[in-house]
XYZ file of C-alpha atoms in Angstrom:
271
model
C 6.216 -13.787 -32.228
C 8.740 -11.634 -30.209
C 12.111 -11.950 -29.054
C 12.542 -9.275 -27.115
C 13.349 -11.176 -23.856
C 16.168 -13.666 -25.559
C 18.155 -11.198 -27.554
C 20.673 -10.393 -24.322
C 21.236 -14.473 -24.609
C 21.604 -14.561 -28.044
C 24.082 -11.567 -28.674
C 26.233 -12.902 -25.992
C 25.951 -16.539 -27.483
C 26.119 -15.474 -31.482
C 29.385 -13.491 -30.763
C 31.354 -16.436 -28.893
C 30.058 -18.288 -32.198
C 31.820 -15.529 -34.340
C 35.036 -15.768 -32.218
C 35.184 -19.702 -32.864
C 34.049 -19.070 -36.776
C 30.927 -20.761 -36.517
C 27.942 -18.689 -38.141
C 25.430 -16.906 -36.093
C 21.786 -18.097 -36.896
C 19.051 -15.774 -37.579
C 17.316 -14.668 -34.689
C 14.005 -15.073 -36.150
C 14.585 -18.984 -36.861
C 15.866 -20.067 -33.397
C 13.316 -21.832 -31.459
C 13.901 -20.141 -28.229
C 12.200 -22.137 -25.647
C 13.828 -25.455 -26.936
C 17.443 -23.779 -27.227
C 16.726 -22.068 -23.589
C 15.659 -25.587 -21.804
C 18.038 -28.044 -23.674
C 20.877 -27.324 -25.681
C 21.523 -23.182 -25.757
C 22.845 -21.648 -28.738
C 26.349 -23.302 -29.750
C 27.422 -24.843 -32.909
C 25.171 -27.973 -32.535
C 21.767 -25.762 -32.959
C 20.279 -25.242 -36.536
C 17.296 -22.842 -37.528
C 13.531 -24.194 -36.746
C 11.676 -25.446 -39.810
C 8.757 -24.513 -37.523
C 9.842 -21.005 -37.460
C 10.961 -20.909 -41.165
C 7.342 -21.790 -42.425
C 6.076 -19.197 -39.841
C 7.936 -16.629 -41.522
C 6.054 -17.697 -44.946
C 2.525 -18.211 -43.523
C 1.037 -15.240 -45.851
C 1.931 -16.645 -48.726
C -0.392 -19.914 -48.111
C -1.734 -21.924 -49.865
C 1.588 -23.393 -50.944
C 2.033 -24.982 -53.894
C 2.800 -28.202 -52.249
C 1.656 -30.598 -54.502
C 3.496 -29.093 -57.744
C 6.877 -28.838 -56.038
C 7.009 -31.798 -54.472
C 9.795 -33.821 -55.509
C 9.696 -37.704 -55.226
C 12.341 -39.260 -52.375
C 14.173 -42.259 -53.860
C 12.277 -45.837 -53.217
C 15.591 -46.875 -51.317
C 16.919 -45.493 -48.663
C 19.884 -43.433 -49.047
C 23.475 -45.345 -47.422
C 25.166 -41.931 -46.462
C 23.924 -40.145 -43.040
C 24.295 -36.778 -44.597
C 21.819 -37.735 -47.185
C 19.500 -39.086 -44.798
C 19.780 -36.074 -42.679
C 18.518 -33.572 -45.675
C 15.590 -36.114 -46.759
C 14.406 -35.968 -42.998
C 14.201 -32.164 -43.105
C 12.364 -32.690 -46.512
C 9.907 -34.640 -44.586
C 9.572 -32.512 -41.773
C 8.515 -29.560 -43.942
C 6.222 -31.850 -45.649
C 4.363 -32.019 -42.870
C 4.269 -28.531 -42.470
C 3.041 -27.713 -45.982
C 0.064 -30.463 -44.565
C -0.428 -28.221 -41.899
C -0.615 -25.116 -43.995
C -2.761 -26.200 -46.513
C -4.896 -28.208 -44.404
C -4.003 -31.504 -46.294
C -3.968 -33.314 -43.103
C -4.590 -37.146 -44.561
C -0.892 -36.530 -46.093
C 0.342 -36.975 -42.512
C 0.029 -40.507 -42.094
C 2.530 -41.425 -44.850
C 4.560 -38.936 -43.692
C 5.005 -40.058 -39.857
C 5.564 -43.645 -41.680
C 8.749 -42.410 -43.649
C 9.705 -40.371 -40.294
C 10.030 -43.407 -38.450
C 12.053 -45.042 -41.244
C 14.305 -42.451 -41.308
C 14.581 -41.613 -37.905
C 15.614 -45.565 -37.586
C 17.848 -45.135 -40.143
C 19.948 -42.458 -38.669
C 19.730 -43.782 -35.161
C 16.948 -41.701 -33.659
C 14.491 -44.546 -33.971
C 12.561 -44.719 -30.644
C 12.459 -40.618 -30.050
C 10.995 -40.295 -33.979
C 8.715 -43.345 -33.383
C 7.054 -41.415 -30.616
C 6.416 -38.419 -32.673
C 5.091 -40.166 -35.162
C 2.447 -41.615 -33.336
C 1.241 -38.656 -31.853
C 1.229 -36.989 -35.368
C -1.008 -39.847 -36.315
C -3.400 -38.643 -33.223
C -3.425 -35.063 -34.149
C -4.017 -35.421 -37.620
C -7.051 -37.818 -36.707
C -8.272 -34.943 -34.466
C -7.501 -32.413 -36.991
C -5.634 -30.256 -34.122
C -3.009 -28.222 -36.873
C -1.371 -26.376 -34.024
C -0.337 -29.348 -32.368
C 0.804 -31.049 -35.121
C 3.234 -27.815 -35.640
C 4.686 -28.312 -32.396
C 4.684 -32.323 -32.614
C 6.778 -31.383 -35.982
C 9.164 -28.988 -34.808
C 9.671 -31.308 -31.223
C 10.658 -34.198 -34.046
C 13.215 -31.938 -35.325
C 14.444 -31.307 -32.036
C 14.645 -34.618 -30.405
C 16.621 -35.822 -33.537
C 18.695 -32.614 -33.327
C 19.273 -33.915 -29.607
C 20.137 -37.240 -30.459
C 22.678 -36.592 -33.159
C 24.562 -34.253 -30.614
C 24.811 -37.463 -27.679
C 25.746 -39.405 -31.006
C 28.389 -36.688 -31.730
C 27.087 -36.319 -35.334
C 26.036 -33.010 -34.839
C 27.081 -31.784 -38.379
C 23.568 -33.433 -39.430
C 21.392 -31.324 -37.477
C 22.123 -28.354 -39.645
C 21.586 -30.615 -42.596
C 18.154 -31.029 -41.418
C 17.606 -27.781 -41.190
C 18.701 -27.123 -44.603
C 16.901 -29.496 -45.866
C 13.371 -28.008 -44.413
C 14.500 -24.507 -45.968
C 14.694 -25.945 -49.306
C 11.775 -27.563 -49.514
C 9.809 -24.315 -48.125
C 11.898 -21.837 -50.647
C 10.962 -23.823 -53.802
C 7.560 -23.550 -52.515
C 7.223 -19.927 -51.333
C 9.309 -18.569 -54.443
C 6.618 -20.462 -57.073
C 4.154 -18.847 -54.968
C 4.838 -15.755 -55.058
C 5.898 -16.027 -58.527
C 2.411 -16.990 -59.698
C 1.319 -13.970 -57.258
C 3.644 -11.076 -57.432
C 3.654 -8.344 -55.066
C 6.409 -6.415 -53.378
C 5.125 -7.475 -50.226
C 4.705 -10.772 -50.961
C 8.399 -11.085 -52.405
C 9.798 -9.852 -49.472
C 8.999 -12.998 -47.594
C 11.513 -14.873 -49.727
C 14.477 -11.940 -50.326
C 16.200 -13.543 -46.852
C 19.683 -13.170 -47.931
C 20.562 -13.730 -44.069
C 19.514 -17.046 -44.565
C 21.118 -18.180 -47.693
C 24.061 -16.747 -46.087
C 23.776 -18.845 -43.072
C 23.559 -22.083 -45.329
C 26.745 -21.263 -47.061
C 28.645 -20.938 -44.355
C 27.562 -24.078 -42.424
C 27.830 -26.492 -45.484
C 31.794 -24.900 -45.988
C 32.228 -25.691 -42.044
C 30.599 -29.273 -41.962
C 32.899 -32.425 -41.581
C 35.208 -32.599 -44.775
C 33.977 -35.698 -45.752
C 30.728 -34.352 -46.073
C 31.693 -31.082 -47.216
C 33.690 -32.282 -49.856
C 31.194 -34.458 -51.639
C 29.911 -33.260 -54.591
C 26.496 -32.464 -54.462
C 27.013 -30.560 -51.385
C 29.965 -28.490 -52.952
C 27.024 -27.885 -55.290
C 24.338 -26.778 -52.664
C 27.308 -24.038 -51.141
C 27.323 -22.393 -54.390
C 23.721 -22.156 -54.973
C 23.519 -20.977 -51.501
C 26.184 -18.159 -52.461
C 24.312 -17.569 -56.015
C 20.516 -17.017 -54.013
C 22.220 -14.823 -51.531
C 23.733 -12.505 -54.213
C 20.044 -12.987 -55.712
C 18.138 -12.010 -52.343
C 20.662 -9.083 -51.266
C 18.809 -6.096 -52.209
C 20.060 -2.004 -51.763
C 18.711 0.055 -49.606
C 16.708 1.924 -52.481
C 15.753 -1.451 -54.029
C 12.545 -3.233 -54.105
C 12.062 -7.314 -54.917
C 11.469 -7.546 -58.738
C 9.543 -10.150 -60.746
C 12.621 -10.759 -62.568
C 14.513 -11.415 -59.299
C 11.732 -14.020 -57.555
C 11.586 -16.050 -60.936
C 15.816 -16.275 -60.661
C 15.038 -17.305 -56.870
C 12.394 -19.900 -58.021
C 14.751 -21.285 -60.624
C 17.543 -21.770 -58.050
C 15.505 -23.055 -55.160
C 13.949 -25.959 -57.877
C 17.804 -27.081 -58.861
C 18.776 -27.071 -55.342
C 15.780 -29.351 -54.551
C 17.067 -31.622 -57.440
C 20.853 -31.982 -56.122
C 19.761 -32.113 -52.182
C 18.105 -35.140 -52.791
C 20.434 -36.611 -55.960
C 22.640 -38.053 -53.108
C 25.694 -37.462 -54.791
C 24.648 -39.569 -57.988
């Protein structure tokens, strides 16, 4: 994937973001066609879950079942928890596509519809859920990926219109946590330096650490959000390698343990 045509726009917008105290999105996680057409790069734009999974595609099959957390049966009461869990659901969709377990899409689509309605984006999400089911029946993997990406972005647009754009970052965060927990276990089971490099993304951990601290205080001061920020900081430290350093199995195990804990904390709803 090439971003060369878009880099000048990224550079200007990110410089403006830095001047406003915002954290620039890692360039390879910007869903550039959508950003160009819909939102522009601003404080409301969040990393694309689709691009997070593209970054991990060489690690497939990803251990989805072994790392799959069980979402609580009752819907969360807090909108920030709804957002995180929508991110997990979108990530589950990508895992189903990557591992060719497309029969899982039906349940994921139903859950996305429930969560979308609770978040106030039901009409948009319902349209995507219907298309997800159709693409799954036809075994159209690439179209499923595009539809899942469009689901994230349409919810993001809805949240901006509802003046609740902070939640867009939490959706993206949920997707990253779910992806990282799978990727770290995959690399731990079959370690090579090349595979390990896919999970050593200190720039992504740094991005989410900063973003979690910039959320509305009513969200950022919640106990589990503060804990997630600390875990991001710890991951950033673990993932940072000196110029002459290579990833090690010990560090991969550390990332695996921290990402598993992060998954648990993210779904705790502060309880």
